[in-house]
Amino acid sequence: MKNILIINSGSSSLKFQLIKMPSEEVMASGLVERIGQESGKVHYKSEKFSTSEEMHVEDHSVALKEVTKYLMHTENGVINDPADIPAIGHRVVHGGASFSDTIIINEQVKSKIKELFSLAPLHNPPNLKGIEVAEEIFPKAQQVAVFDTAFHQTIPSRANRYAIPNDFFEKEHIQVYGFHGTSHKYVSEKANELLGKKTTKLVTVHLGNGCSMTAVMDGQSVDHTLGFGPVNGLIMGTRSGDIDQSVIFYMIEQLGYSAQEVSDLLHHKSGMLGLTGYSDLRDIEDQAEKGNRECQLALEMNAYRIKKYIGAYAAVMNGLDAIVFTAGIGENSNVIRKMVCNDMDFLGVSLNEKENDIRSKENRLISSENSRVKVYVIPTNEELEIAKQTLNMIS
């Protein structure tokens, strides 16, 4: 048995899980939030002990030291020494064209992650910071990078290239990279287990504040809704999803917006927030039920976009075995799932509404017995997927 520490380092947060592998036992988990702000918070949970403590957390180094203090607490801790953790798996959002698989981190890898800052300016810098801090606190542990983009490296050229001059691809590496790869990989493998076969045609639907869909054929990503950046495709909490490029030019040339202002608008002020004034889907569903027409329309638009991509991906794969809903909204919103799956009988999709209405953290089938296409809800577990890949690297 090996203790694998999983770190997901954000710009002002640090999520962690300590997982005993290969038994998959979660020994401890938690979150440090509002790092660098006046009032931070440390959340820690284990079988023995749980707490939420407010404190000033100056930087990521302080955050991980606080986590380590809880992990090694004399009475309530789960390890005795930093050396009890032989490996640390880090979520790194963007691997560009450089990383198609999980990799043991060395100076060259860190240098390459730094080179990719421009492709993921909100994510890769704190990801690298988490790596550097972990090296300092756990000097004997092997550091492993698991890239969000890696699963999508199998997307063929016909699907991952943009129809712009070739120089932009060859010299600037502008192409579809895709995101949420760890989640799509995990749930597609679980779906294959439930279907009892590996040669499958799946559409995995990751719905959270950020949203994406993947066409997964025989275990490999063959198309994906997000592209060069994380704003394309589906309507998200604050991101627009697909938009006609002419709208962007019009905003800049005719309405006087700067490129930065348009970028900020499409990333942070659009999506469900722009349509309704709310970014949390629970608020939107609640308002829609009370008759708020803006919220009703936003839900219809959201479901329509998902449905449209399901049809497109069924076409490119020449068939469909299952649709898989995952992540916060995908796992919990029976409203969105019902709106997506209704009126898709031509594709062989028939929902069991009673099963769809059940709230559960278990993998479950929500399609009816006569549904030719299975519909599953499979809770994602990116941390466990990272732990599995990290264990494979050090075994």
GROMACS .gro file of C-alpha atoms in nm:
model
  395
    1MET     CA    1   0.000   0.000   0.000
    2LYS     CA    2   0.123   0.349  -0.087
    3ASN     CA    3  -0.004   0.687   0.034
    4ILE     CA    4  -0.054   0.916  -0.266
    5LEU     CA    5  -0.115   1.286  -0.200
    6ILE     CA    6  -0.320   1.459  -0.471
    7ILE     CA    7  -0.283   1.837  -0.508
    8ASN     CA    8  -0.501   2.065  -0.720
    9SER     CA    9  -0.353   2.411  -0.683
   10GLY     CA   10  -0.561   2.708  -0.798
   11SER     CA   11  -0.481   3.080  -0.804
   12SER     CA   12  -0.618   3.133  -0.451
   13SER     CA   13  -0.694   2.778  -0.337
   14LEU     CA   14  -0.538   2.438  -0.277
   15LYS     CA   15  -0.750   2.121  -0.283
   16PHE     CA   16  -0.601   1.794  -0.160
   17GLN     CA   17  -0.672   1.428  -0.095
   18LEU     CA   18  -0.450   1.165   0.061
   19ILE     CA   19  -0.545   0.829  -0.092
   20LYS     CA   20  -0.413   0.487   0.006
   21MET     CA   21  -0.347   0.297  -0.315
   22PRO     CA   22  -0.436   0.058  -0.462
   23SER     CA   23  -0.715   0.011  -0.203
   24GLU     CA   24  -0.850   0.360  -0.300
   25GLU     CA   25  -0.915   0.450   0.066
   26VAL     CA   26  -0.939   0.829   0.117
   27MET     CA   27  -0.742   0.890   0.437
   28ALA     CA   28  -0.785   1.268   0.443
   29SER     CA   29  -0.916   1.546   0.221
   30GLY     CA   30  -0.977   1.916   0.227
   31LEU     CA   31  -0.938   2.262   0.086
   32VAL     CA   32  -0.744   2.576   0.166
   33GLU     CA   33  -0.928   2.876   0.023
   34ARG     CA   34  -0.872   3.251  -0.014
   35ILE     CA   35  -0.493   3.212  -0.017
   36GLY     CA   36  -0.321   3.552  -0.011
   37GLN     CA   37  -0.638   3.728   0.104
   38GLU     CA   38  -0.703   3.884   0.442
   39SER     CA   39  -0.916   3.599   0.574
   40GLY     CA   40  -0.835   3.249   0.452
   41LYS     CA   41  -0.991   2.920   0.554
   42VAL     CA   42  -0.855   2.567   0.597
   43HIS     CA   43  -1.100   2.276   0.567
   44TYR     CA   44  -0.970   1.933   0.672
   45LYS     CA   45  -1.149   1.600   0.704
   46SER     CA   46  -1.040   1.249   0.800
   47GLU     CA   47  -1.210   0.954   0.964
   48LYS     CA   48  -1.078   1.069   1.302
   49PHE     CA   49  -1.123   1.441   1.280
   50SER     CA   50  -1.269   1.730   1.079
   51THR     CA   51  -1.237   2.107   1.111
   52SER     CA   52  -1.280   2.438   0.931
   53GLU     CA   53  -1.040   2.700   1.063
   54GLU     CA   54  -1.020   3.065   0.963
   55MET     CA   55  -0.668   3.208   0.936
   56HIS     CA   56  -0.452   3.430   0.718
   57VAL     CA   57  -0.287   3.205   0.459
   58GLU     CA   58  -0.010   3.413   0.307
   59ASP     CA   59   0.080   3.191   0.011
   60HIS     CA   60   0.068   2.835  -0.124
   61SER     CA   61   0.371   2.735   0.084
   62VAL     CA   62   0.186   2.829   0.405
   63ALA     CA   63  -0.125   2.650   0.274
   64LEU     CA   64   0.054   2.318   0.218
   65LYS     CA   65   0.237   2.349   0.550
   66GLU     CA   66  -0.102   2.384   0.723
   67VAL     CA   67  -0.229   2.076   0.540
   68THR     CA   68   0.085   1.882   0.642
   69LYS     CA   69   0.037   1.992   1.005
   70TYR     CA   70  -0.309   1.832   1.008
   71LEU     CA   71  -0.191   1.518   0.824
   72MET     CA   72   0.084   1.466   1.087
   73HIS     CA   73  -0.110   1.581   1.396
   74THR     CA   74   0.007   1.380   1.699
   75GLU     CA   75  -0.344   1.272   1.801
   76ASN     CA   76  -0.558   1.303   1.490
   77GLY     CA   77  -0.306   1.270   1.209
   78VAL     CA   78  -0.298   0.995   0.944
   79ILE     CA   79   0.080   0.988   0.881
   80ASN     CA   80   0.384   1.023   1.106
   81ASP     CA   81   0.637   1.176   0.872
   82PRO     CA   82   0.651   1.344   0.526
   83ALA     CA   83   0.846   1.039   0.410
   84ASP     CA   84   0.525   0.834   0.457
   85ILE     CA   85   0.410   0.989   0.128
   86PRO     CA   86   0.621   0.840  -0.156
   87ALA     CA   87   0.447   1.029  -0.439
   88ILE     CA   88   0.241   1.341  -0.504
   89GLY     CA   89   0.012   1.371  -0.804
   90HIS     CA   90  -0.047   1.724  -0.936
   91ARG     CA   91  -0.332   1.833  -1.159
   92VAL     CA   92  -0.187   2.052  -1.434
   93VAL     CA   93  -0.448   2.210  -1.661
   94HIS     CA   94  -0.255   2.265  -1.985
   95GLY     CA   95   0.008   2.034  -2.130
   96GLY     CA   96  -0.004   2.187  -2.478
   97ALA     CA   97   0.140   1.970  -2.753
   98SER     CA   98   0.432   1.878  -2.526
   99PHE     CA   99   0.265   1.631  -2.290
  100SER     CA  100   0.042   1.352  -2.415
  101ASP     CA  101   0.067   1.148  -2.096
  102THR     CA  102   0.131   1.159  -1.722
  103ILE     CA  103   0.496   1.231  -1.642
  104ILE     CA  104   0.741   1.235  -1.349
  105ILE     CA  105   0.834   1.597  -1.286
  106ASN     CA  106   1.191   1.720  -1.330
  107GLU     CA  107   1.341   2.061  -1.404
  108GLN     CA  108   1.276   2.022  -1.777
  109VAL     CA  109   0.907   1.943  -1.717
  110LYS     CA  110   0.869   2.244  -1.487
  111SER     CA  111   1.034   2.465  -1.748
  112LYS     CA  112   0.789   2.340  -2.011
  113ILE     CA  113   0.487   2.399  -1.784
  114LYS     CA  114   0.614   2.755  -1.741
  115GLU     CA  115   0.640   2.799  -2.119
  116LEU     CA  116   0.270   2.708  -2.139
  117PHE     CA  117   0.161   2.988  -1.902
  118SER     CA  118   0.028   3.191  -2.196
  119LEU     CA  119  -0.212   2.908  -2.293
  120ALA     CA  120  -0.360   2.880  -1.943
  121PRO     CA  121  -0.272   3.202  -1.755
  122LEU     CA  122  -0.526   3.141  -1.477
  123HIS     CA  123  -0.431   2.778  -1.415
  124ASN     CA  124  -0.076   2.677  -1.506
  125PRO     CA  125   0.104   2.936  -1.285
  126PRO     CA  126  -0.064   2.817  -0.960
  127ASN     CA  127  -0.027   2.454  -1.077
  128LEU     CA  128   0.351   2.508  -1.102
  129LYS     CA  129   0.355   2.687  -0.767
  130GLY     CA  130   0.189   2.384  -0.607
  131ILE     CA  131   0.461   2.161  -0.752
  132GLU     CA  132   0.743   2.382  -0.622
  133VAL     CA  133   0.590   2.402  -0.274
  134ALA     CA  134   0.538   2.023  -0.261
  135GLU     CA  135   0.904   1.967  -0.359
  136GLU     CA  136   1.008   2.188  -0.068
  137ILE     CA  137   0.786   2.019   0.195
  138PHE     CA  138   0.808   1.661   0.065
  139PRO     CA  139   1.166   1.643  -0.070
  140LYS     CA  140   1.171   1.259  -0.081
  141ALA     CA  141   0.842   1.219  -0.268
  142GLN     CA  142   0.827   1.175  -0.643
  143GLN     CA  143   0.627   1.455  -0.801
  144VAL     CA  144   0.399   1.350  -1.088
  145ALA     CA  145   0.209   1.574  -1.331
  146VAL     CA  146  -0.130   1.466  -1.468
  147PHE     CA  147  -0.247   1.695  -1.750
  148ASP     CA  148  -0.610   1.789  -1.815
  149THR     CA  149  -0.535   1.808  -2.186
  150ALA     CA  150  -0.359   1.470  -2.218
  151PHE     CA  151  -0.673   1.258  -2.274
  152HIS     CA  152  -0.759   1.469  -2.578
  153GLN     CA  153  -0.428   1.414  -2.755
  154THR     CA  154  -0.596   1.130  -2.949
  155ILE     CA  155  -0.838   1.370  -3.125
  156PRO     CA  156  -0.758   1.331  -3.498
  157SER     CA  157  -0.636   1.622  -3.712
  158ARG     CA  158  -0.970   1.652  -3.892
  159ALA     CA  159  -1.127   1.743  -3.557
  160ASN     CA  160  -0.850   1.929  -3.375
  161ARG     CA  161  -0.736   2.171  -3.648
  162TYR     CA  162  -0.879   2.516  -3.720
  163ALA     CA  163  -0.929   2.631  -4.080
  164ILE     CA  164  -0.678   2.917  -4.058
  165PRO     CA  165  -0.337   2.942  -4.234
  166ASN     CA  166  -0.116   2.641  -4.152
  167ASP     CA  167   0.158   2.859  -4.001
  168PHE     CA  168  -0.061   2.922  -3.697
  169PHE     CA  169  -0.065   2.547  -3.628
  170GLU     CA  170   0.292   2.469  -3.727
  171LYS     CA  171   0.463   2.764  -3.558
  172GLU     CA  172   0.220   2.877  -3.287
  173HIS     CA  173   0.059   2.538  -3.207
  174ILE     CA  174  -0.293   2.681  -3.231
  175GLN     CA  175  -0.529   2.382  -3.225
  176VAL     CA  176  -0.799   2.213  -3.015
  177TYR     CA  177  -0.644   2.103  -2.685
  178GLY     CA  178  -0.953   2.028  -2.478
  179PHE     CA  179  -0.997   2.028  -2.100
  180HIS     CA  180  -1.154   1.828  -1.815
  181GLY     CA  181  -0.967   1.530  -1.965
  182THR     CA  182  -0.912   1.356  -1.630
  183SER     CA  183  -1.286   1.364  -1.562
  184HIS     CA  184  -1.387   1.246  -1.912
  185LYS     CA  185  -1.132   0.963  -1.894
  186TYR     CA  186  -1.253   0.847  -1.552
  187VAL     CA  187  -1.626   0.844  -1.631
  188SER     CA  188  -1.582   0.688  -1.976
  189GLU     CA  189  -1.386   0.400  -1.823
  190LYS     CA  190  -1.659   0.354  -1.558
  191ALA     CA  191  -1.924   0.356  -1.831
  192ASN     CA  192  -1.737   0.086  -2.021
  193GLU     CA  193  -1.731  -0.124  -1.703
  194LEU     CA  194  -2.109  -0.080  -1.664
  195LEU     CA  195  -2.166  -0.166  -2.031
  196GLY     CA  196  -1.936  -0.467  -1.997
  197LYS     CA  197  -1.728  -0.389  -2.306
  198LYS     CA  198  -1.439  -0.172  -2.420
  199THR     CA  199  -1.543  -0.110  -2.780
  200THR     CA  200  -1.802   0.159  -2.721
  201LYS     CA  201  -1.929   0.489  -2.855
  202LEU     CA  202  -1.994   0.732  -2.570
  203VAL     CA  203  -2.076   1.097  -2.519
  204THR     CA  204  -1.953   1.215  -2.180
  205VAL     CA  205  -2.116   1.536  -2.052
  206HIS     CA  206  -1.920   1.722  -1.781
  207LEU     CA  207  -2.146   1.995  -1.642
  208GLY     CA  208  -2.020   2.224  -1.366
  209ASN     CA  209  -1.939   2.593  -1.357
  210GLY     CA  210  -1.718   2.500  -1.652
  211CYS     CA  211  -1.877   2.257  -1.900
  212SER     CA  212  -1.754   2.029  -2.176
  213MET     CA  213  -1.852   1.723  -2.378
  214THR     CA  214  -1.636   1.453  -2.533
  215ALA     CA  215  -1.699   1.195  -2.802
  216VAL     CA  216  -1.522   0.884  -2.668
  217MET     CA  217  -1.477   0.596  -2.910
  218ASP     CA  218  -1.325   0.269  -2.787
  219GLY     CA  219  -1.178   0.448  -2.485
  220GLN     CA  220  -1.022   0.736  -2.681
  221SER     CA  221  -1.125   1.100  -2.712
  222VAL     CA  222  -1.211   1.172  -3.076
  223ASP     CA  223  -1.381   1.512  -3.041
  224HIS     CA  224  -1.444   1.769  -2.768
  225THR     CA  225  -1.641   2.091  -2.722
  226LEU     CA  226  -1.368   2.304  -2.564
  227GLY     CA  227  -1.084   2.407  -2.792
  228PHE     CA  228  -0.770   2.620  -2.771
  229GLY     CA  229  -0.911   2.775  -2.453
  230PRO     CA  230  -1.186   2.691  -2.203
  231VAL     CA  231  -1.464   2.920  -2.334
  232ASN     CA  232  -1.595   2.734  -2.640
  233GLY     CA  233  -1.883   2.489  -2.680
  234LEU     CA  234  -2.151   2.465  -2.411
  235ILE     CA  235  -2.315   2.750  -2.220
  236MET     CA  236  -2.143   2.766  -1.879
  237GLY     CA  237  -2.185   2.946  -1.548
  238THR     CA  238  -2.013   3.267  -1.662
  239ARG     CA  239  -1.864   3.165  -2.002
  240SER     CA  240  -2.048   3.217  -2.329
  241GLY     CA  241  -1.967   2.893  -2.510
  242ASP     CA  242  -1.995   2.905  -2.891
  243ILE     CA  243  -2.031   3.253  -3.037
  244ASP     CA  244  -2.007   3.396  -3.389
  245GLN     CA  245  -1.662   3.559  -3.423
  246SER     CA  246  -1.831   3.853  -3.599
  247VAL     CA  247  -1.991   3.950  -3.267
  248ILE     CA  248  -1.643   3.994  -3.117
  249PHE     CA  249  -1.526   4.210  -3.409
  250TYR     CA  250  -1.846   4.416  -3.384
  251MET     CA  251  -1.795   4.477  -3.011
  252ILE     CA  252  -1.439   4.599  -3.071
  253GLU     CA  253  -1.483   4.791  -3.397
  254GLN     CA  254  -1.834   4.936  -3.353
  255LEU     CA  255  -1.905   4.940  -2.979
  256GLY     CA  256  -1.561   5.050  -2.863
  257TYR     CA  257  -1.473   4.756  -2.639
  258SER     CA  258  -1.105   4.665  -2.600
  259ALA     CA  259  -0.994   4.307  -2.670
  260GLN     CA  260  -0.935   4.259  -2.296
  261GLU     CA  261  -1.285   4.385  -2.212
  262VAL     CA  262  -1.442   4.142  -2.461
  263SER     CA  263  -1.232   3.857  -2.320
  264ASP     CA  264  -1.342   3.945  -1.967
  265LEU     CA  265  -1.707   3.965  -2.079
  266LEU     CA  266  -1.700   3.625  -2.254
  267HIS     CA  267  -1.518   3.453  -1.966
  268HIS     CA  268  -1.669   3.613  -1.656
  269LYS     CA  269  -1.994   3.796  -1.741
  270SER     CA  270  -2.167   3.573  -1.996
  271GLY     CA  271  -2.317   3.224  -1.993
  272MET     CA  272  -2.598   3.166  -1.746
  273LEU     CA  273  -2.493   3.475  -1.547
  274GLY     CA  274  -2.527   3.698  -1.852
  275LEU     CA  275  -2.865   3.547  -1.944
  276THR     CA  276  -3.021   3.549  -1.598
  277GLY     CA  277  -2.813   3.743  -1.345
  278TYR     CA  278  -2.740   3.413  -1.167
  279SER     CA  279  -2.441   3.182  -1.219
  280ASP     CA  280  -2.556   2.904  -0.983
  281LEU     CA  281  -2.791   2.665  -1.165
  282ARG     CA  282  -2.985   2.591  -0.845
  283ASP     CA  283  -3.091   2.957  -0.828
  284ILE     CA  284  -3.182   2.955  -1.197
  285GLU     CA  285  -3.394   2.638  -1.165
  286ASP     CA  286  -3.566   2.785  -0.859
  287GLN     CA  287  -3.646   3.110  -1.042
  288ALA     CA  288  -3.760   2.923  -1.355
  289GLU     CA  289  -4.006   2.723  -1.144
  290LYS     CA  290  -4.147   3.053  -1.013
  291GLY     CA  291  -4.213   3.168  -1.369
  292ASN     CA  292  -3.900   3.375  -1.444
  293ARG     CA  293  -3.898   3.371  -1.826
  294GLU     CA  294  -3.529   3.468  -1.856
  295CYS     CA  295  -3.433   3.169  -1.640
  296GLN     CA  296  -3.666   2.937  -1.831
  297LEU     CA  297  -3.513   3.046  -2.162
  298ALA     CA  298  -3.157   3.007  -2.025
  299LEU     CA  299  -3.233   2.646  -1.923
  300GLU     CA  300  -3.381   2.578  -2.267
  301MET     CA  301  -3.073   2.725  -2.439
  302ASN     CA  302  -2.840   2.528  -2.212
  303ALA     CA  303  -3.013   2.195  -2.280
  304TYR     CA  304  -3.047   2.270  -2.652
  305ARG     CA  305  -2.671   2.323  -2.689
  306ILE     CA  306  -2.596   1.993  -2.511
  307LYS     CA  307  -2.853   1.809  -2.723
  308LYS     CA  308  -2.704   1.956  -3.043
  309TYR     CA  309  -2.357   1.825  -2.958
  310ILE     CA  310  -2.493   1.480  -2.869
  311GLY     CA  311  -2.641   1.462  -3.219
  312ALA     CA  312  -2.318   1.583  -3.378
  313TYR     CA  313  -2.103   1.334  -3.188
  314ALA     CA  314  -2.339   1.043  -3.261
  315ALA     CA  315  -2.298   1.136  -3.629
  316VAL     CA  316  -1.917   1.151  -3.627
  317MET     CA  317  -1.892   0.818  -3.437
  318ASN     CA  318  -2.161   0.659  -3.657
  319GLY     CA  319  -2.354   0.543  -3.353
  320LEU     CA  320  -2.400   0.584  -2.980
  321ASP     CA  321  -2.401   0.333  -2.694
  322ALA     CA  322  -2.438   0.565  -2.397
  323ILE     CA  323  -2.462   0.922  -2.271
  324VAL     CA  324  -2.285   0.990  -1.941
  325PHE     CA  325  -2.368   1.290  -1.719
  326THR     CA  326  -2.109   1.395  -1.460
  327ALA     CA  327  -1.973   1.681  -1.241
  328GLY     CA  328  -2.179   1.905  -1.010
  329ILE     CA  329  -2.467   1.992  -1.244
  330GLY     CA  330  -2.455   1.669  -1.445
  331GLU     CA  331  -2.477   1.462  -1.127
  332ASN     CA  332  -2.738   1.670  -0.944
  333SER     CA  333  -2.969   1.847  -1.190
  334ASN     CA  334  -3.255   1.616  -1.285
  335VAL     CA  335  -3.404   1.919  -1.466
  336ILE     CA  336  -3.117   1.961  -1.715
  337ARG     CA  337  -3.086   1.585  -1.771
  338LYS     CA  338  -3.459   1.559  -1.846
  339MET     CA  339  -3.456   1.858  -2.082
  340VAL     CA  340  -3.157   1.715  -2.270
  341CYS     CA  341  -3.298   1.362  -2.305
  342ASN     CA  342  -3.656   1.454  -2.395
  343ASP     CA  343  -3.754   1.427  -2.763
  344MET     CA  344  -3.453   1.217  -2.859
  345ASP     CA  345  -3.641   0.897  -2.935
  346PHE     CA  346  -3.514   0.908  -3.296
  347LEU     CA  347  -3.166   0.849  -3.150
  348GLY     CA  348  -3.292   0.570  -2.923
  349VAL     CA  349  -3.286   0.771  -2.599
  350SER     CA  350  -3.566   0.711  -2.350
  351LEU     CA  351  -3.543   0.841  -1.992
  352ASN     CA  352  -3.671   0.668  -1.680
  353GLU     CA  353  -3.802   0.979  -1.504
  354LYS     CA  354  -3.835   0.806  -1.167
  355GLU     CA  355  -3.468   0.702  -1.173
  356ASN     CA  356  -3.368   1.045  -1.304
  357ASP     CA  357  -3.530   1.214  -1.003
  358ILE     CA  358  -3.335   1.009  -0.747
  359ARG     CA  359  -3.046   1.192  -0.574
  360SER     CA  360  -2.751   0.962  -0.521
  361LYS     CA  361  -2.370   0.962  -0.516
  362GLU     CA  362  -2.363   0.618  -0.680
  363ASN     CA  363  -2.318   0.529  -1.045
  364ARG     CA  364  -2.667   0.477  -1.185
  365LEU     CA  365  -2.863   0.403  -1.499
  366ILE     CA  366  -3.141   0.655  -1.562
  367SER     CA  367  -3.262   0.539  -1.904
  368SER     CA  368  -3.569   0.319  -1.944
  369GLU     CA  369  -3.552  -0.054  -2.019
  370ASN     CA  370  -3.640  -0.004  -2.384
  371SER     CA  371  -3.384   0.275  -2.439
  372ARG     CA  372  -3.145   0.169  -2.714
  373VAL     CA  373  -2.892   0.425  -2.588
  374LYS     CA  374  -2.808   0.390  -2.218
  375VAL     CA  375  -2.805   0.707  -2.006
  376TYR     CA  376  -2.586   0.704  -1.696
  377VAL     CA  377  -2.507   0.940  -1.411
  378ILE     CA  378  -2.151   0.869  -1.301
  379PRO     CA  379  -1.999   1.092  -1.030
  380THR     CA  380  -1.656   1.205  -1.141
  381ASN     CA  381  -1.352   1.144  -0.924
  382GLU     CA  382  -1.059   1.330  -1.074
  383GLU     CA  383  -0.851   1.286  -0.759
  384LEU     CA  384  -0.881   0.906  -0.775
  385GLU     CA  385  -0.794   0.909  -1.146
  386ILE     CA  386  -0.484   1.120  -1.069
  387ALA     CA  387  -0.392   0.878  -0.788
  388LYS     CA  388  -0.421   0.579  -1.024
  389GLN     CA  389  -0.202   0.744  -1.285
  390THR     CA  390   0.051   0.853  -1.022
  391LEU     CA  391   0.071   0.499  -0.881
  392ASN     CA  392   0.133   0.362  -1.232
  393MET     CA  393   0.426   0.604  -1.272
  394ILE     CA  394   0.603   0.497  -0.951
  395SER     CA  395   0.519   0.125  -0.947
   0.00000   0.00000   0.00000
